[in-house]
Coordinates of C-alpha atoms and ligand atoms in Angstrom, one line a residue:
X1 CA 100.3 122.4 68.4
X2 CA 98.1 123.9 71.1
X3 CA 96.6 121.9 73.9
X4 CA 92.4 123.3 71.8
X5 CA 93.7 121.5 68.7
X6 CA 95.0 118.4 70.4
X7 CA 92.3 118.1 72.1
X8 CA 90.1 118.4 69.2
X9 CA 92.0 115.8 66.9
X10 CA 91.9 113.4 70.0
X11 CA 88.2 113.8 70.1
X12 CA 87.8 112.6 66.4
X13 CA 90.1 110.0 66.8
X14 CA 89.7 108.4 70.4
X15 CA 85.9 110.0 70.1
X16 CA 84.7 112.6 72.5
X17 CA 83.5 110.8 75.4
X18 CA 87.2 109.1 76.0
X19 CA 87.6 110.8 79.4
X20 CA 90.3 113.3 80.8
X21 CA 91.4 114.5 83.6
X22 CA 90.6 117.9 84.4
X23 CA 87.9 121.0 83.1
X24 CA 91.0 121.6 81.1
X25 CA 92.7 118.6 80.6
X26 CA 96.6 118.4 81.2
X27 CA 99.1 117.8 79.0
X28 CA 102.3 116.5 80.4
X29 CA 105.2 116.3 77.9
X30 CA 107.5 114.5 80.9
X31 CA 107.7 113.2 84.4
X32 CA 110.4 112.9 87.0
X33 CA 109.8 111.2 90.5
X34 CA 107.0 113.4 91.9
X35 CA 106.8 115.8 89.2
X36 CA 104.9 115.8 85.8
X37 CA 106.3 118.9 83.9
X38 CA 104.4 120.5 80.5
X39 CA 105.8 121.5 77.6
X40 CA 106.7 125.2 78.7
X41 CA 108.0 123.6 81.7
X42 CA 105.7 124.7 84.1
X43 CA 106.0 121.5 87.3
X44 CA 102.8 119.8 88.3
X45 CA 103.1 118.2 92.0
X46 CA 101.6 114.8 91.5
X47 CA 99.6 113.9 94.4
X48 CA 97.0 111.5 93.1
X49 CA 99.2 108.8 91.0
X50 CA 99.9 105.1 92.3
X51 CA 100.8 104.0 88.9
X52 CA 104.3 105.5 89.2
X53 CA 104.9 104.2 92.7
X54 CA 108.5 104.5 92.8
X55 CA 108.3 107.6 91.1
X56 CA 108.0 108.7 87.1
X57 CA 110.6 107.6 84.8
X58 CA 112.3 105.7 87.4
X59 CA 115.5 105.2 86.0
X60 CA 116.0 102.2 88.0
X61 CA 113.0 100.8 86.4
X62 CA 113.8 102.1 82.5
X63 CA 116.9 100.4 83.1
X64 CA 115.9 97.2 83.7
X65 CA 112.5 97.6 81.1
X66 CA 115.2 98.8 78.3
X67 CA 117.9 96.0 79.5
X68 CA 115.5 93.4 79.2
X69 CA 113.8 94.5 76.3
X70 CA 116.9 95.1 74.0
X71 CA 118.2 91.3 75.0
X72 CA 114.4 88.9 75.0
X73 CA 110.8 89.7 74.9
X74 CA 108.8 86.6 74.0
X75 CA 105.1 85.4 74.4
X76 CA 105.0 83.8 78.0
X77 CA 105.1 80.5 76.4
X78 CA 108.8 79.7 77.2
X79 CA 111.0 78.7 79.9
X80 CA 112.5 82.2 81.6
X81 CA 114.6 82.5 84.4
X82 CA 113.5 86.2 85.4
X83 CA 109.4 85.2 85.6
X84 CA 110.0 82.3 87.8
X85 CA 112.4 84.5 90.4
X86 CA 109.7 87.4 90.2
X87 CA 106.9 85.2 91.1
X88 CA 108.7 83.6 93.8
X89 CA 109.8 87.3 94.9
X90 CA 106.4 88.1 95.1
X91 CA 104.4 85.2 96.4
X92 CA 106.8 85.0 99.3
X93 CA 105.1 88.7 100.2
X94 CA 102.4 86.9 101.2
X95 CA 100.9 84.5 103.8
X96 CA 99.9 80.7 103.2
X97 CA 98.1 79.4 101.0
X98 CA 98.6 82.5 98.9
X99 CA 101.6 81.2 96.9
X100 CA 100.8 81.4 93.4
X101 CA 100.5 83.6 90.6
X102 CA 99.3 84.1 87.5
X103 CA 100.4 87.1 85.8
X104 CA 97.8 89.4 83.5
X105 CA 98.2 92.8 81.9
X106 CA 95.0 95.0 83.8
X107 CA 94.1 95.0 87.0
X108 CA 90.5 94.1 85.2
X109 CA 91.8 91.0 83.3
X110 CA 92.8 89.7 87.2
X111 CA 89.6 90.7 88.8
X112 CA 88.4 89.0 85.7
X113 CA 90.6 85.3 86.2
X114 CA 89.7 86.2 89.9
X115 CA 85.5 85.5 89.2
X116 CA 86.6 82.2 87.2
X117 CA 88.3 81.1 89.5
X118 CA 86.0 81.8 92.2
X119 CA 83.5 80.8 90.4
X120 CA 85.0 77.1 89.5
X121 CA 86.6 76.8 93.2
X122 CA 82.7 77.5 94.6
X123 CA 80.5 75.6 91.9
X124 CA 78.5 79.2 92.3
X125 CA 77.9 82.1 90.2
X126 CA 76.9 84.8 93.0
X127 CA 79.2 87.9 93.6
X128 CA 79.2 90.2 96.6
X129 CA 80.4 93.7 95.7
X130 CA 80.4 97.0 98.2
X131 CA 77.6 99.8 96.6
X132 CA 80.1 102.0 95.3
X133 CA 82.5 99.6 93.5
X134 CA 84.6 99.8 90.5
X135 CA 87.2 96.9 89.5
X136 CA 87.4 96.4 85.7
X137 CA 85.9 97.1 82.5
X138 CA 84.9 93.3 81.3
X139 CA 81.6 92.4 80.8
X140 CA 81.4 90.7 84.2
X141 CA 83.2 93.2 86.0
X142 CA 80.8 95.5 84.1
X143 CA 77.5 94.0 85.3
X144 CA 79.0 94.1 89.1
X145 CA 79.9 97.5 88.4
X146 CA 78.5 100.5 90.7
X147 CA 80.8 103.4 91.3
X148 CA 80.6 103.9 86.6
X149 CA 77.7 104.1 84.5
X150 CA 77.6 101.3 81.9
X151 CA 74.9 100.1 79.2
X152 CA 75.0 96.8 81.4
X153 CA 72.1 96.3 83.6
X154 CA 73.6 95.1 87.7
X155 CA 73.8 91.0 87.5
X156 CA 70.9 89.2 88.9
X157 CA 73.3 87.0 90.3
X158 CA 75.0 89.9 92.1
X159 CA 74.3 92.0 95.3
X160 CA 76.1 95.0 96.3
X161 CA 76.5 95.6 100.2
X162 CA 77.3 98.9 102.1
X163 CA 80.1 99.8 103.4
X164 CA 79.7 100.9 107.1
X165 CA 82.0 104.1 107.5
X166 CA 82.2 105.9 112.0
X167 CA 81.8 109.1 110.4
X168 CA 78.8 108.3 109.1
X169 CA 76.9 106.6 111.8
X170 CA 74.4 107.7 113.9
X171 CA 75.5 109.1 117.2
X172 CA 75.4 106.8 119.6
X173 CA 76.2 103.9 117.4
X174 CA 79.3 102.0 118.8
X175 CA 82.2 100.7 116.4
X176 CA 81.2 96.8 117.3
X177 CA 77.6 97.5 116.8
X178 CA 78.4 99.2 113.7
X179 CA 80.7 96.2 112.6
X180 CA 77.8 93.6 113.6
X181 CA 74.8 95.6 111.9
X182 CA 76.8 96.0 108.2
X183 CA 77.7 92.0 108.4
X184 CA 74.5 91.6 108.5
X185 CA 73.7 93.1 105.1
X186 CA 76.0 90.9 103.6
X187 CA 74.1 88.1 105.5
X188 CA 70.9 89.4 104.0
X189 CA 72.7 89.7 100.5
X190 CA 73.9 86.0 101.1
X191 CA 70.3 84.9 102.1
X192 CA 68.6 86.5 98.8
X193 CA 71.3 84.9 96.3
X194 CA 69.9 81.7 98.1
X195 CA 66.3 82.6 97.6
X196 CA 66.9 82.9 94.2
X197 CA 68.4 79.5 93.8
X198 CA 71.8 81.5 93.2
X199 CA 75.4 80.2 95.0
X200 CA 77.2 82.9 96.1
X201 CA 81.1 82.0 94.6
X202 CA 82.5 85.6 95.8
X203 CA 83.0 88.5 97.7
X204 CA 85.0 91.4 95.5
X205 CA 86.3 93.9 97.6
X206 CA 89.1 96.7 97.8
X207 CA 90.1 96.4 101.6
X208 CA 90.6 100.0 101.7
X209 CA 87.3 100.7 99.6
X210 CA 89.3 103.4 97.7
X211 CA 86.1 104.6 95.8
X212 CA 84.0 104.7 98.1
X213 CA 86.1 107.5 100.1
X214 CA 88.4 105.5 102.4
X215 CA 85.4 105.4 104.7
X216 CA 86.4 104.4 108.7
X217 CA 85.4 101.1 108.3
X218 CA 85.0 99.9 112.1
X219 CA 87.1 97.1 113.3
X220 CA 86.0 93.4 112.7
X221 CA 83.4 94.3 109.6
X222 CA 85.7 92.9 106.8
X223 CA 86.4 89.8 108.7
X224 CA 82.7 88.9 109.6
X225 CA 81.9 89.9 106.3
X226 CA 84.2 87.3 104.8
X227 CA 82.9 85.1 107.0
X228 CA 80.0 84.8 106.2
X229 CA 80.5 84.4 102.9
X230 CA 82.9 81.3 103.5
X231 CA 80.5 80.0 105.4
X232 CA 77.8 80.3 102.7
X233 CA 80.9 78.2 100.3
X234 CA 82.1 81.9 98.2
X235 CA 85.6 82.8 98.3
X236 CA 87.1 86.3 99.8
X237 CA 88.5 88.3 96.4
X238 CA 90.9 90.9 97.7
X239 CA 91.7 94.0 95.6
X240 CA 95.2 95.1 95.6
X241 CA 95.2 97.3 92.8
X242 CA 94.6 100.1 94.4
X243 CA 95.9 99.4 97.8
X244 CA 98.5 97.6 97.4
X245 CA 102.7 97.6 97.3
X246 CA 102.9 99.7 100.5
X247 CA 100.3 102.2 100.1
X248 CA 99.5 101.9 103.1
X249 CA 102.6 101.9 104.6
X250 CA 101.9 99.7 107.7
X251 CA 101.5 96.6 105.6
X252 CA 102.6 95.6 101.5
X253 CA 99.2 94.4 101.4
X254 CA 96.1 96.3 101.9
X255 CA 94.3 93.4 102.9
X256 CA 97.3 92.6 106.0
X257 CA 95.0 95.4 107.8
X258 CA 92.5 92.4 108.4
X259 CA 92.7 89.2 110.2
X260 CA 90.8 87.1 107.4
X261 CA 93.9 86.0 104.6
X262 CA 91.9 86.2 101.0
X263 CA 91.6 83.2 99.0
X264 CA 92.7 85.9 96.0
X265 CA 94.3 88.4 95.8
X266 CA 94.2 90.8 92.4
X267 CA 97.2 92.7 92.0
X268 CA 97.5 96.2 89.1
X269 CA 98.3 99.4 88.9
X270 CA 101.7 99.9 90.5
X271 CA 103.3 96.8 90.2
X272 CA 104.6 97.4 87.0
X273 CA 105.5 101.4 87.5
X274 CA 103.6 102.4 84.8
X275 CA 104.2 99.4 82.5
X276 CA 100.9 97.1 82.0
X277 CA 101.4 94.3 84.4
X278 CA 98.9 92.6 86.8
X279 CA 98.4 89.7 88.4
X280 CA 96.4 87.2 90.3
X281 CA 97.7 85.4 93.4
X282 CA 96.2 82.6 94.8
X283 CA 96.5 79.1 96.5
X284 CA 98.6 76.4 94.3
X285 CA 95.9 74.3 94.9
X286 CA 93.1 76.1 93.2
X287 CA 95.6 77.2 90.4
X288 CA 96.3 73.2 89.5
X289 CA 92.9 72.3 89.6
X290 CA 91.3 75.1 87.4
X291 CA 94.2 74.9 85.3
X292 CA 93.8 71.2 84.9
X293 CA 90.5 72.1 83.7
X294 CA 91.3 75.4 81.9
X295 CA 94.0 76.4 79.3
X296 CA 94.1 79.8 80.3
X297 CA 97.3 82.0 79.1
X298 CA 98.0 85.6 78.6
X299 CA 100.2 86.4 75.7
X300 CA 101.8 89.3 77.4
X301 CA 100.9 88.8 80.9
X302 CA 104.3 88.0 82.5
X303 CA 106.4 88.2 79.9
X304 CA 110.3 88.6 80.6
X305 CA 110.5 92.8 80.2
X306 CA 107.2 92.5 82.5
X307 CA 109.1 90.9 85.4
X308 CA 111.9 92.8 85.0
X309 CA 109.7 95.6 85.4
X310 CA 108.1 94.0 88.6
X311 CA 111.5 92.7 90.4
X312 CA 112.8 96.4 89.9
X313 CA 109.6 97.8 91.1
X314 CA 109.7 95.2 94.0
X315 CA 113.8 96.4 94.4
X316 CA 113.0 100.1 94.7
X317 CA 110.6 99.8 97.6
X318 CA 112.5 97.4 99.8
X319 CA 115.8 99.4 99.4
X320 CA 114.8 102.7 99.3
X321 CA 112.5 102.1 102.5
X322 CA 109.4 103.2 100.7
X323 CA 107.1 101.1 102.9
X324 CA 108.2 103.0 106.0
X325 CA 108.5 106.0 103.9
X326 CA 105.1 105.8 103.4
X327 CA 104.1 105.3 106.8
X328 CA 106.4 108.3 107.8
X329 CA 105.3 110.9 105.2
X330 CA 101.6 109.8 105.2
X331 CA 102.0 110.5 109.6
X332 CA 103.0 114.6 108.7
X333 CA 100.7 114.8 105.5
X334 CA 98.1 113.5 108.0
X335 CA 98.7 116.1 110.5
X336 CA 98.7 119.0 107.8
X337 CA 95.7 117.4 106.6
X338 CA 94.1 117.7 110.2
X339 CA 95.2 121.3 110.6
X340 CA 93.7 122.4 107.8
X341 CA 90.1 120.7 109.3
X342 CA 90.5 122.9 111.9
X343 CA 90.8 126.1 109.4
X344 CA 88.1 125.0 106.7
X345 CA 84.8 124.2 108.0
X346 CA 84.1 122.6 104.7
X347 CA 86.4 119.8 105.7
X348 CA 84.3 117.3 107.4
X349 CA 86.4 114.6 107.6
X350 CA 90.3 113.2 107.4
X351 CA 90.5 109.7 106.6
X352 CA 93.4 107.3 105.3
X353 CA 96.6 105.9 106.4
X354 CA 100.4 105.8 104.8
X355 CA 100.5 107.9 101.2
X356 CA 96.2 107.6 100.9
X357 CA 94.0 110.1 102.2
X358 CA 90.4 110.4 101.6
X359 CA 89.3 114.5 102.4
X360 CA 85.2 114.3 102.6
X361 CA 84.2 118.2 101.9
X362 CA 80.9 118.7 103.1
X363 CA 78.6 121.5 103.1
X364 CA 77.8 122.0 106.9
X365 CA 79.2 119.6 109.7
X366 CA 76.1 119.1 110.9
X367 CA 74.3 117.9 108.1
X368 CA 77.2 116.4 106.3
X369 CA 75.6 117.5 103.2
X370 CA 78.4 116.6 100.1
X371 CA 80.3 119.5 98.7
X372 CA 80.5 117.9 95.1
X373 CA 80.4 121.5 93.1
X374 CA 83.0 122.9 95.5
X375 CA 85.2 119.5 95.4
X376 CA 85.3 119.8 91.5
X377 CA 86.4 123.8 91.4
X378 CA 88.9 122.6 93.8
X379 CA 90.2 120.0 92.2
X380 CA 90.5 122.2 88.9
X381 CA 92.1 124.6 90.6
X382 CA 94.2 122.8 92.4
X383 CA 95.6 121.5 88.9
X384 CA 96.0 125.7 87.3
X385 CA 97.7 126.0 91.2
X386 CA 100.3 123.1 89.9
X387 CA 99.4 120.4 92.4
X388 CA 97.4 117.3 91.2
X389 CA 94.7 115.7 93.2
X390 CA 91.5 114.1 92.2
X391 CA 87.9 113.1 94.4
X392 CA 85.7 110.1 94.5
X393 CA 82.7 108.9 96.3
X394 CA 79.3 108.9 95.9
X395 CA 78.6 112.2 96.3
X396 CA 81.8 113.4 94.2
X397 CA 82.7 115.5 97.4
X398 CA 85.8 113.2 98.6
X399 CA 89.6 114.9 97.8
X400 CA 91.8 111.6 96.5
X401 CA 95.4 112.0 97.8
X402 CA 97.8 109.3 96.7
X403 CA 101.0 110.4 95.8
X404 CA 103.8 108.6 94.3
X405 CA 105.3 106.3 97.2
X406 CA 108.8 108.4 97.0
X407 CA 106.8 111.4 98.0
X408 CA 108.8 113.8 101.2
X409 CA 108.1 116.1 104.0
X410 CA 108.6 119.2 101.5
X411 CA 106.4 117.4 98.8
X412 CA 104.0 117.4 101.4
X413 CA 104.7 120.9 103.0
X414 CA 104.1 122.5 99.3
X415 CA 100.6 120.9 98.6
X416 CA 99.3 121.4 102.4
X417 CA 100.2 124.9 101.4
X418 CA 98.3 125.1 97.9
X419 CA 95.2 123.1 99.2
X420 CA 95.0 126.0 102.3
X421 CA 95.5 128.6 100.0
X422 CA 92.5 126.8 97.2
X423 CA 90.6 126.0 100.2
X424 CA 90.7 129.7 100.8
X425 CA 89.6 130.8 97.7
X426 CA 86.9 128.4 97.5
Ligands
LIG1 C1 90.2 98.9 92.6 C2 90.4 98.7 91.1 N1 90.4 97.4 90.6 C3 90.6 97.2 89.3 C4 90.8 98.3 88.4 C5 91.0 98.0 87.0 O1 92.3 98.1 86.6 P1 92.7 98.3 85.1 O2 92.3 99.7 84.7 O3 94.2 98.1 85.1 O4 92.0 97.3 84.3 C6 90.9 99.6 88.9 C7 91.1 100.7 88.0 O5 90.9 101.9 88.3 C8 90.7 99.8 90.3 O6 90.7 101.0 90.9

């Protein structure tokens, strides 16, 4: 069957606004590590994917998912050895109190047990978002929803806050004052939930603010941010989904960039390998008190196949060094990243850390006018170039690079290469 009449008899039955990838959408028939490969064989270079941390079809991971799955699979309703060692495993990632978890299928069902349990901790209902946000598809992650256009109007109880970012700032504006002038949004934010007789219960934020573009968030904001919202009685909701399980490579945790520790953290994407499996982890303190007030369970969130799935996932990046790895490939693609700025006027900025860069294109430097068209004929033919990439941002003019974590030096050599030569014949 050809990729037109696929397409076609997906559009009548997923309907025609179920959104692809790609001007001309891809169709992979298999994956190995780094590599998605269609069905004449033709190799994609996957550059943008975080799902498959530790690589497509990790057989270390198919392994465990088929050993578990041919022996128990069972609603998470029963005793199991293999859940209780995972969520030890991963709970002892993180610092105190942050020693709890309760597992979920999407990243959106956490961020959604994440406002309930804000919301029951605080005795509030107000949420603090950044203005370019995206962390679920619920109806309350809907109505705090920014970055996606949805039928829901914003929550009145909600307020979204800008992100500060250097490269943006007016010359002249130092890193603290920068820091000091963005808290102070979220203190006016804080000050009009009040006025409106509302309790602010959260702030909801991806430390690395993925969707906004990675923007070069100056040092302190996030932590007198969060503080101000403790202060006002919310809790700080990190996350992770996108930044997290050493995507940054100097930390596990995007949030470790910060001093503040989150009250919550929301866990996705990766942490299954591809495999739905999410997670909230929090303080056993707040999990025994909401639970002692709420019967919340989630059929398939955490079953036994699921945690085999999450220790092997776990496994692969402590023993394969993918942390480090991570830090170490990120360092060169940065570098190639940086010499390609100084080729490509239209490259206005290199931002990001480990295996996640954020490339703003930009019409002049001067102006810093976003390059959306051009980022989109790009990114398509980037794809028809074999290399996979994606943008984000406000403007639609950022390039999202965030390979698999077991990406190399030659992985990176071969897309520096194709984004010079697209850039080229922009
Ligand atoms: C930062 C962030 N949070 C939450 C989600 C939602 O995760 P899921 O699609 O697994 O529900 C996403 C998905 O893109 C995300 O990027």
């Amino acid at each position: 069957m050809s990729d037109q009449s696929l397409l076609q008899r997906r559009q009548r039955a997923l309907g025609s606004q179920s959104p692809l990838f790609y001007d001309e959408p891809l169709h992979p028939v298999r994956g190995e590590g780094v590599w998605l490969y269609d069905a004449d064989g033709k190799r994609y270079l996957d550059v943008y994917n975080n799902v498959p941390c530790v690589g497509h079809c990790n057989p270390r991971v198919v392994e465990a998912m088929h050993r578990q799955a041919a022996t128990l699979n069972i609603h998470t309703r029963y005793l199991d050895e293999g859940i209780v060692r995972y969520a030890e495993r991963l709970t002892a990632t993180m610092a105190e109190p942050l020693d709890t978890v309760m597992f979920t299928c999407t990243g959106s069902e956490a961020n959604e047990l994440a406002l309930r349990l804000a919301r029951f901790a605080s005795g509030g209902q107000g949420i603090i978002v950044s203005s370019y946000n995206y962390h679920g598809n619920s109806a309350s992650l809907a109505e705090v929803t920014t970055a996606l256009p949805s039928p829901e109007p914003f929550a009145a109880h909600a307020r979204a806050v800008p992100v500060p970012c250097l490269y943006h700032a007016p010359a002249g504006v130092n890193e603290a004052q920068l820091a000091a002038e963005y808290a102070a949004k979220v203190g006016e934010a804080i000050a009009s939930m009040q006025a409106a007789g509302i309790r602010p219960a959260a702030l909801l934020i991806d430390t690395l603010f993925a969707n906004e573009g990675l923007p070069r968030v100056p040092h302190g904001f996030v932590d007198k941010a969060v503080a101000l919202v403790r202060a006002a009685g919310g809790l700080f909701i990190a996350d992770e989904v996108q930044s997290g399980f050493a995507r940054t490579g100097d930390h596990l945790w995007g949030h470790q960039a910060h001093a503040a520790v989150p009250d919550i953290v929301t866990l996705g994407k990766p942490m299954g390998n591809g495999y739905p499996l999410a997670g909230v982890v929090t303080s056993r303190e707040l999990v025994e008190s909401f639970g002692r007030n709420a019967m919340y369970f989630n059929t398939f969130g955490g079953t036994p196949v699921a945690a085999a799935v999450g220790m092997a996932v776990l496994d692969e990046i402590e023993e394969r060094g993918l942390q480090e790895n991570s830090r170490e490939v990120g360092g060169y693609l940065r570098n190639g990243l940086e010499r390609l700025a100084e080729r490509h006027s239209i490259i206005g900025d290199v931002r990001g850390k480990g295996l996640f860069f954020a490339v703003e294109l930009v019409r002049d430097r001067a102006s810093k006018a976003p390059a959306g068209v051009e980022a989109r004929r790009l990114v398509n033919d980037m794809r028809h170039r074999g290399v996979l990439i994606s943008k984000v941002g406000e403007g639609d003019n950022i390039l999202k690079i965030r390979p698999p974590l077991v990406f190399t030096r030659e992985h990176a050599d071969l897309f520096i290469d194709t984004l010079d030569a697209a850039l080229s014949a922009l």
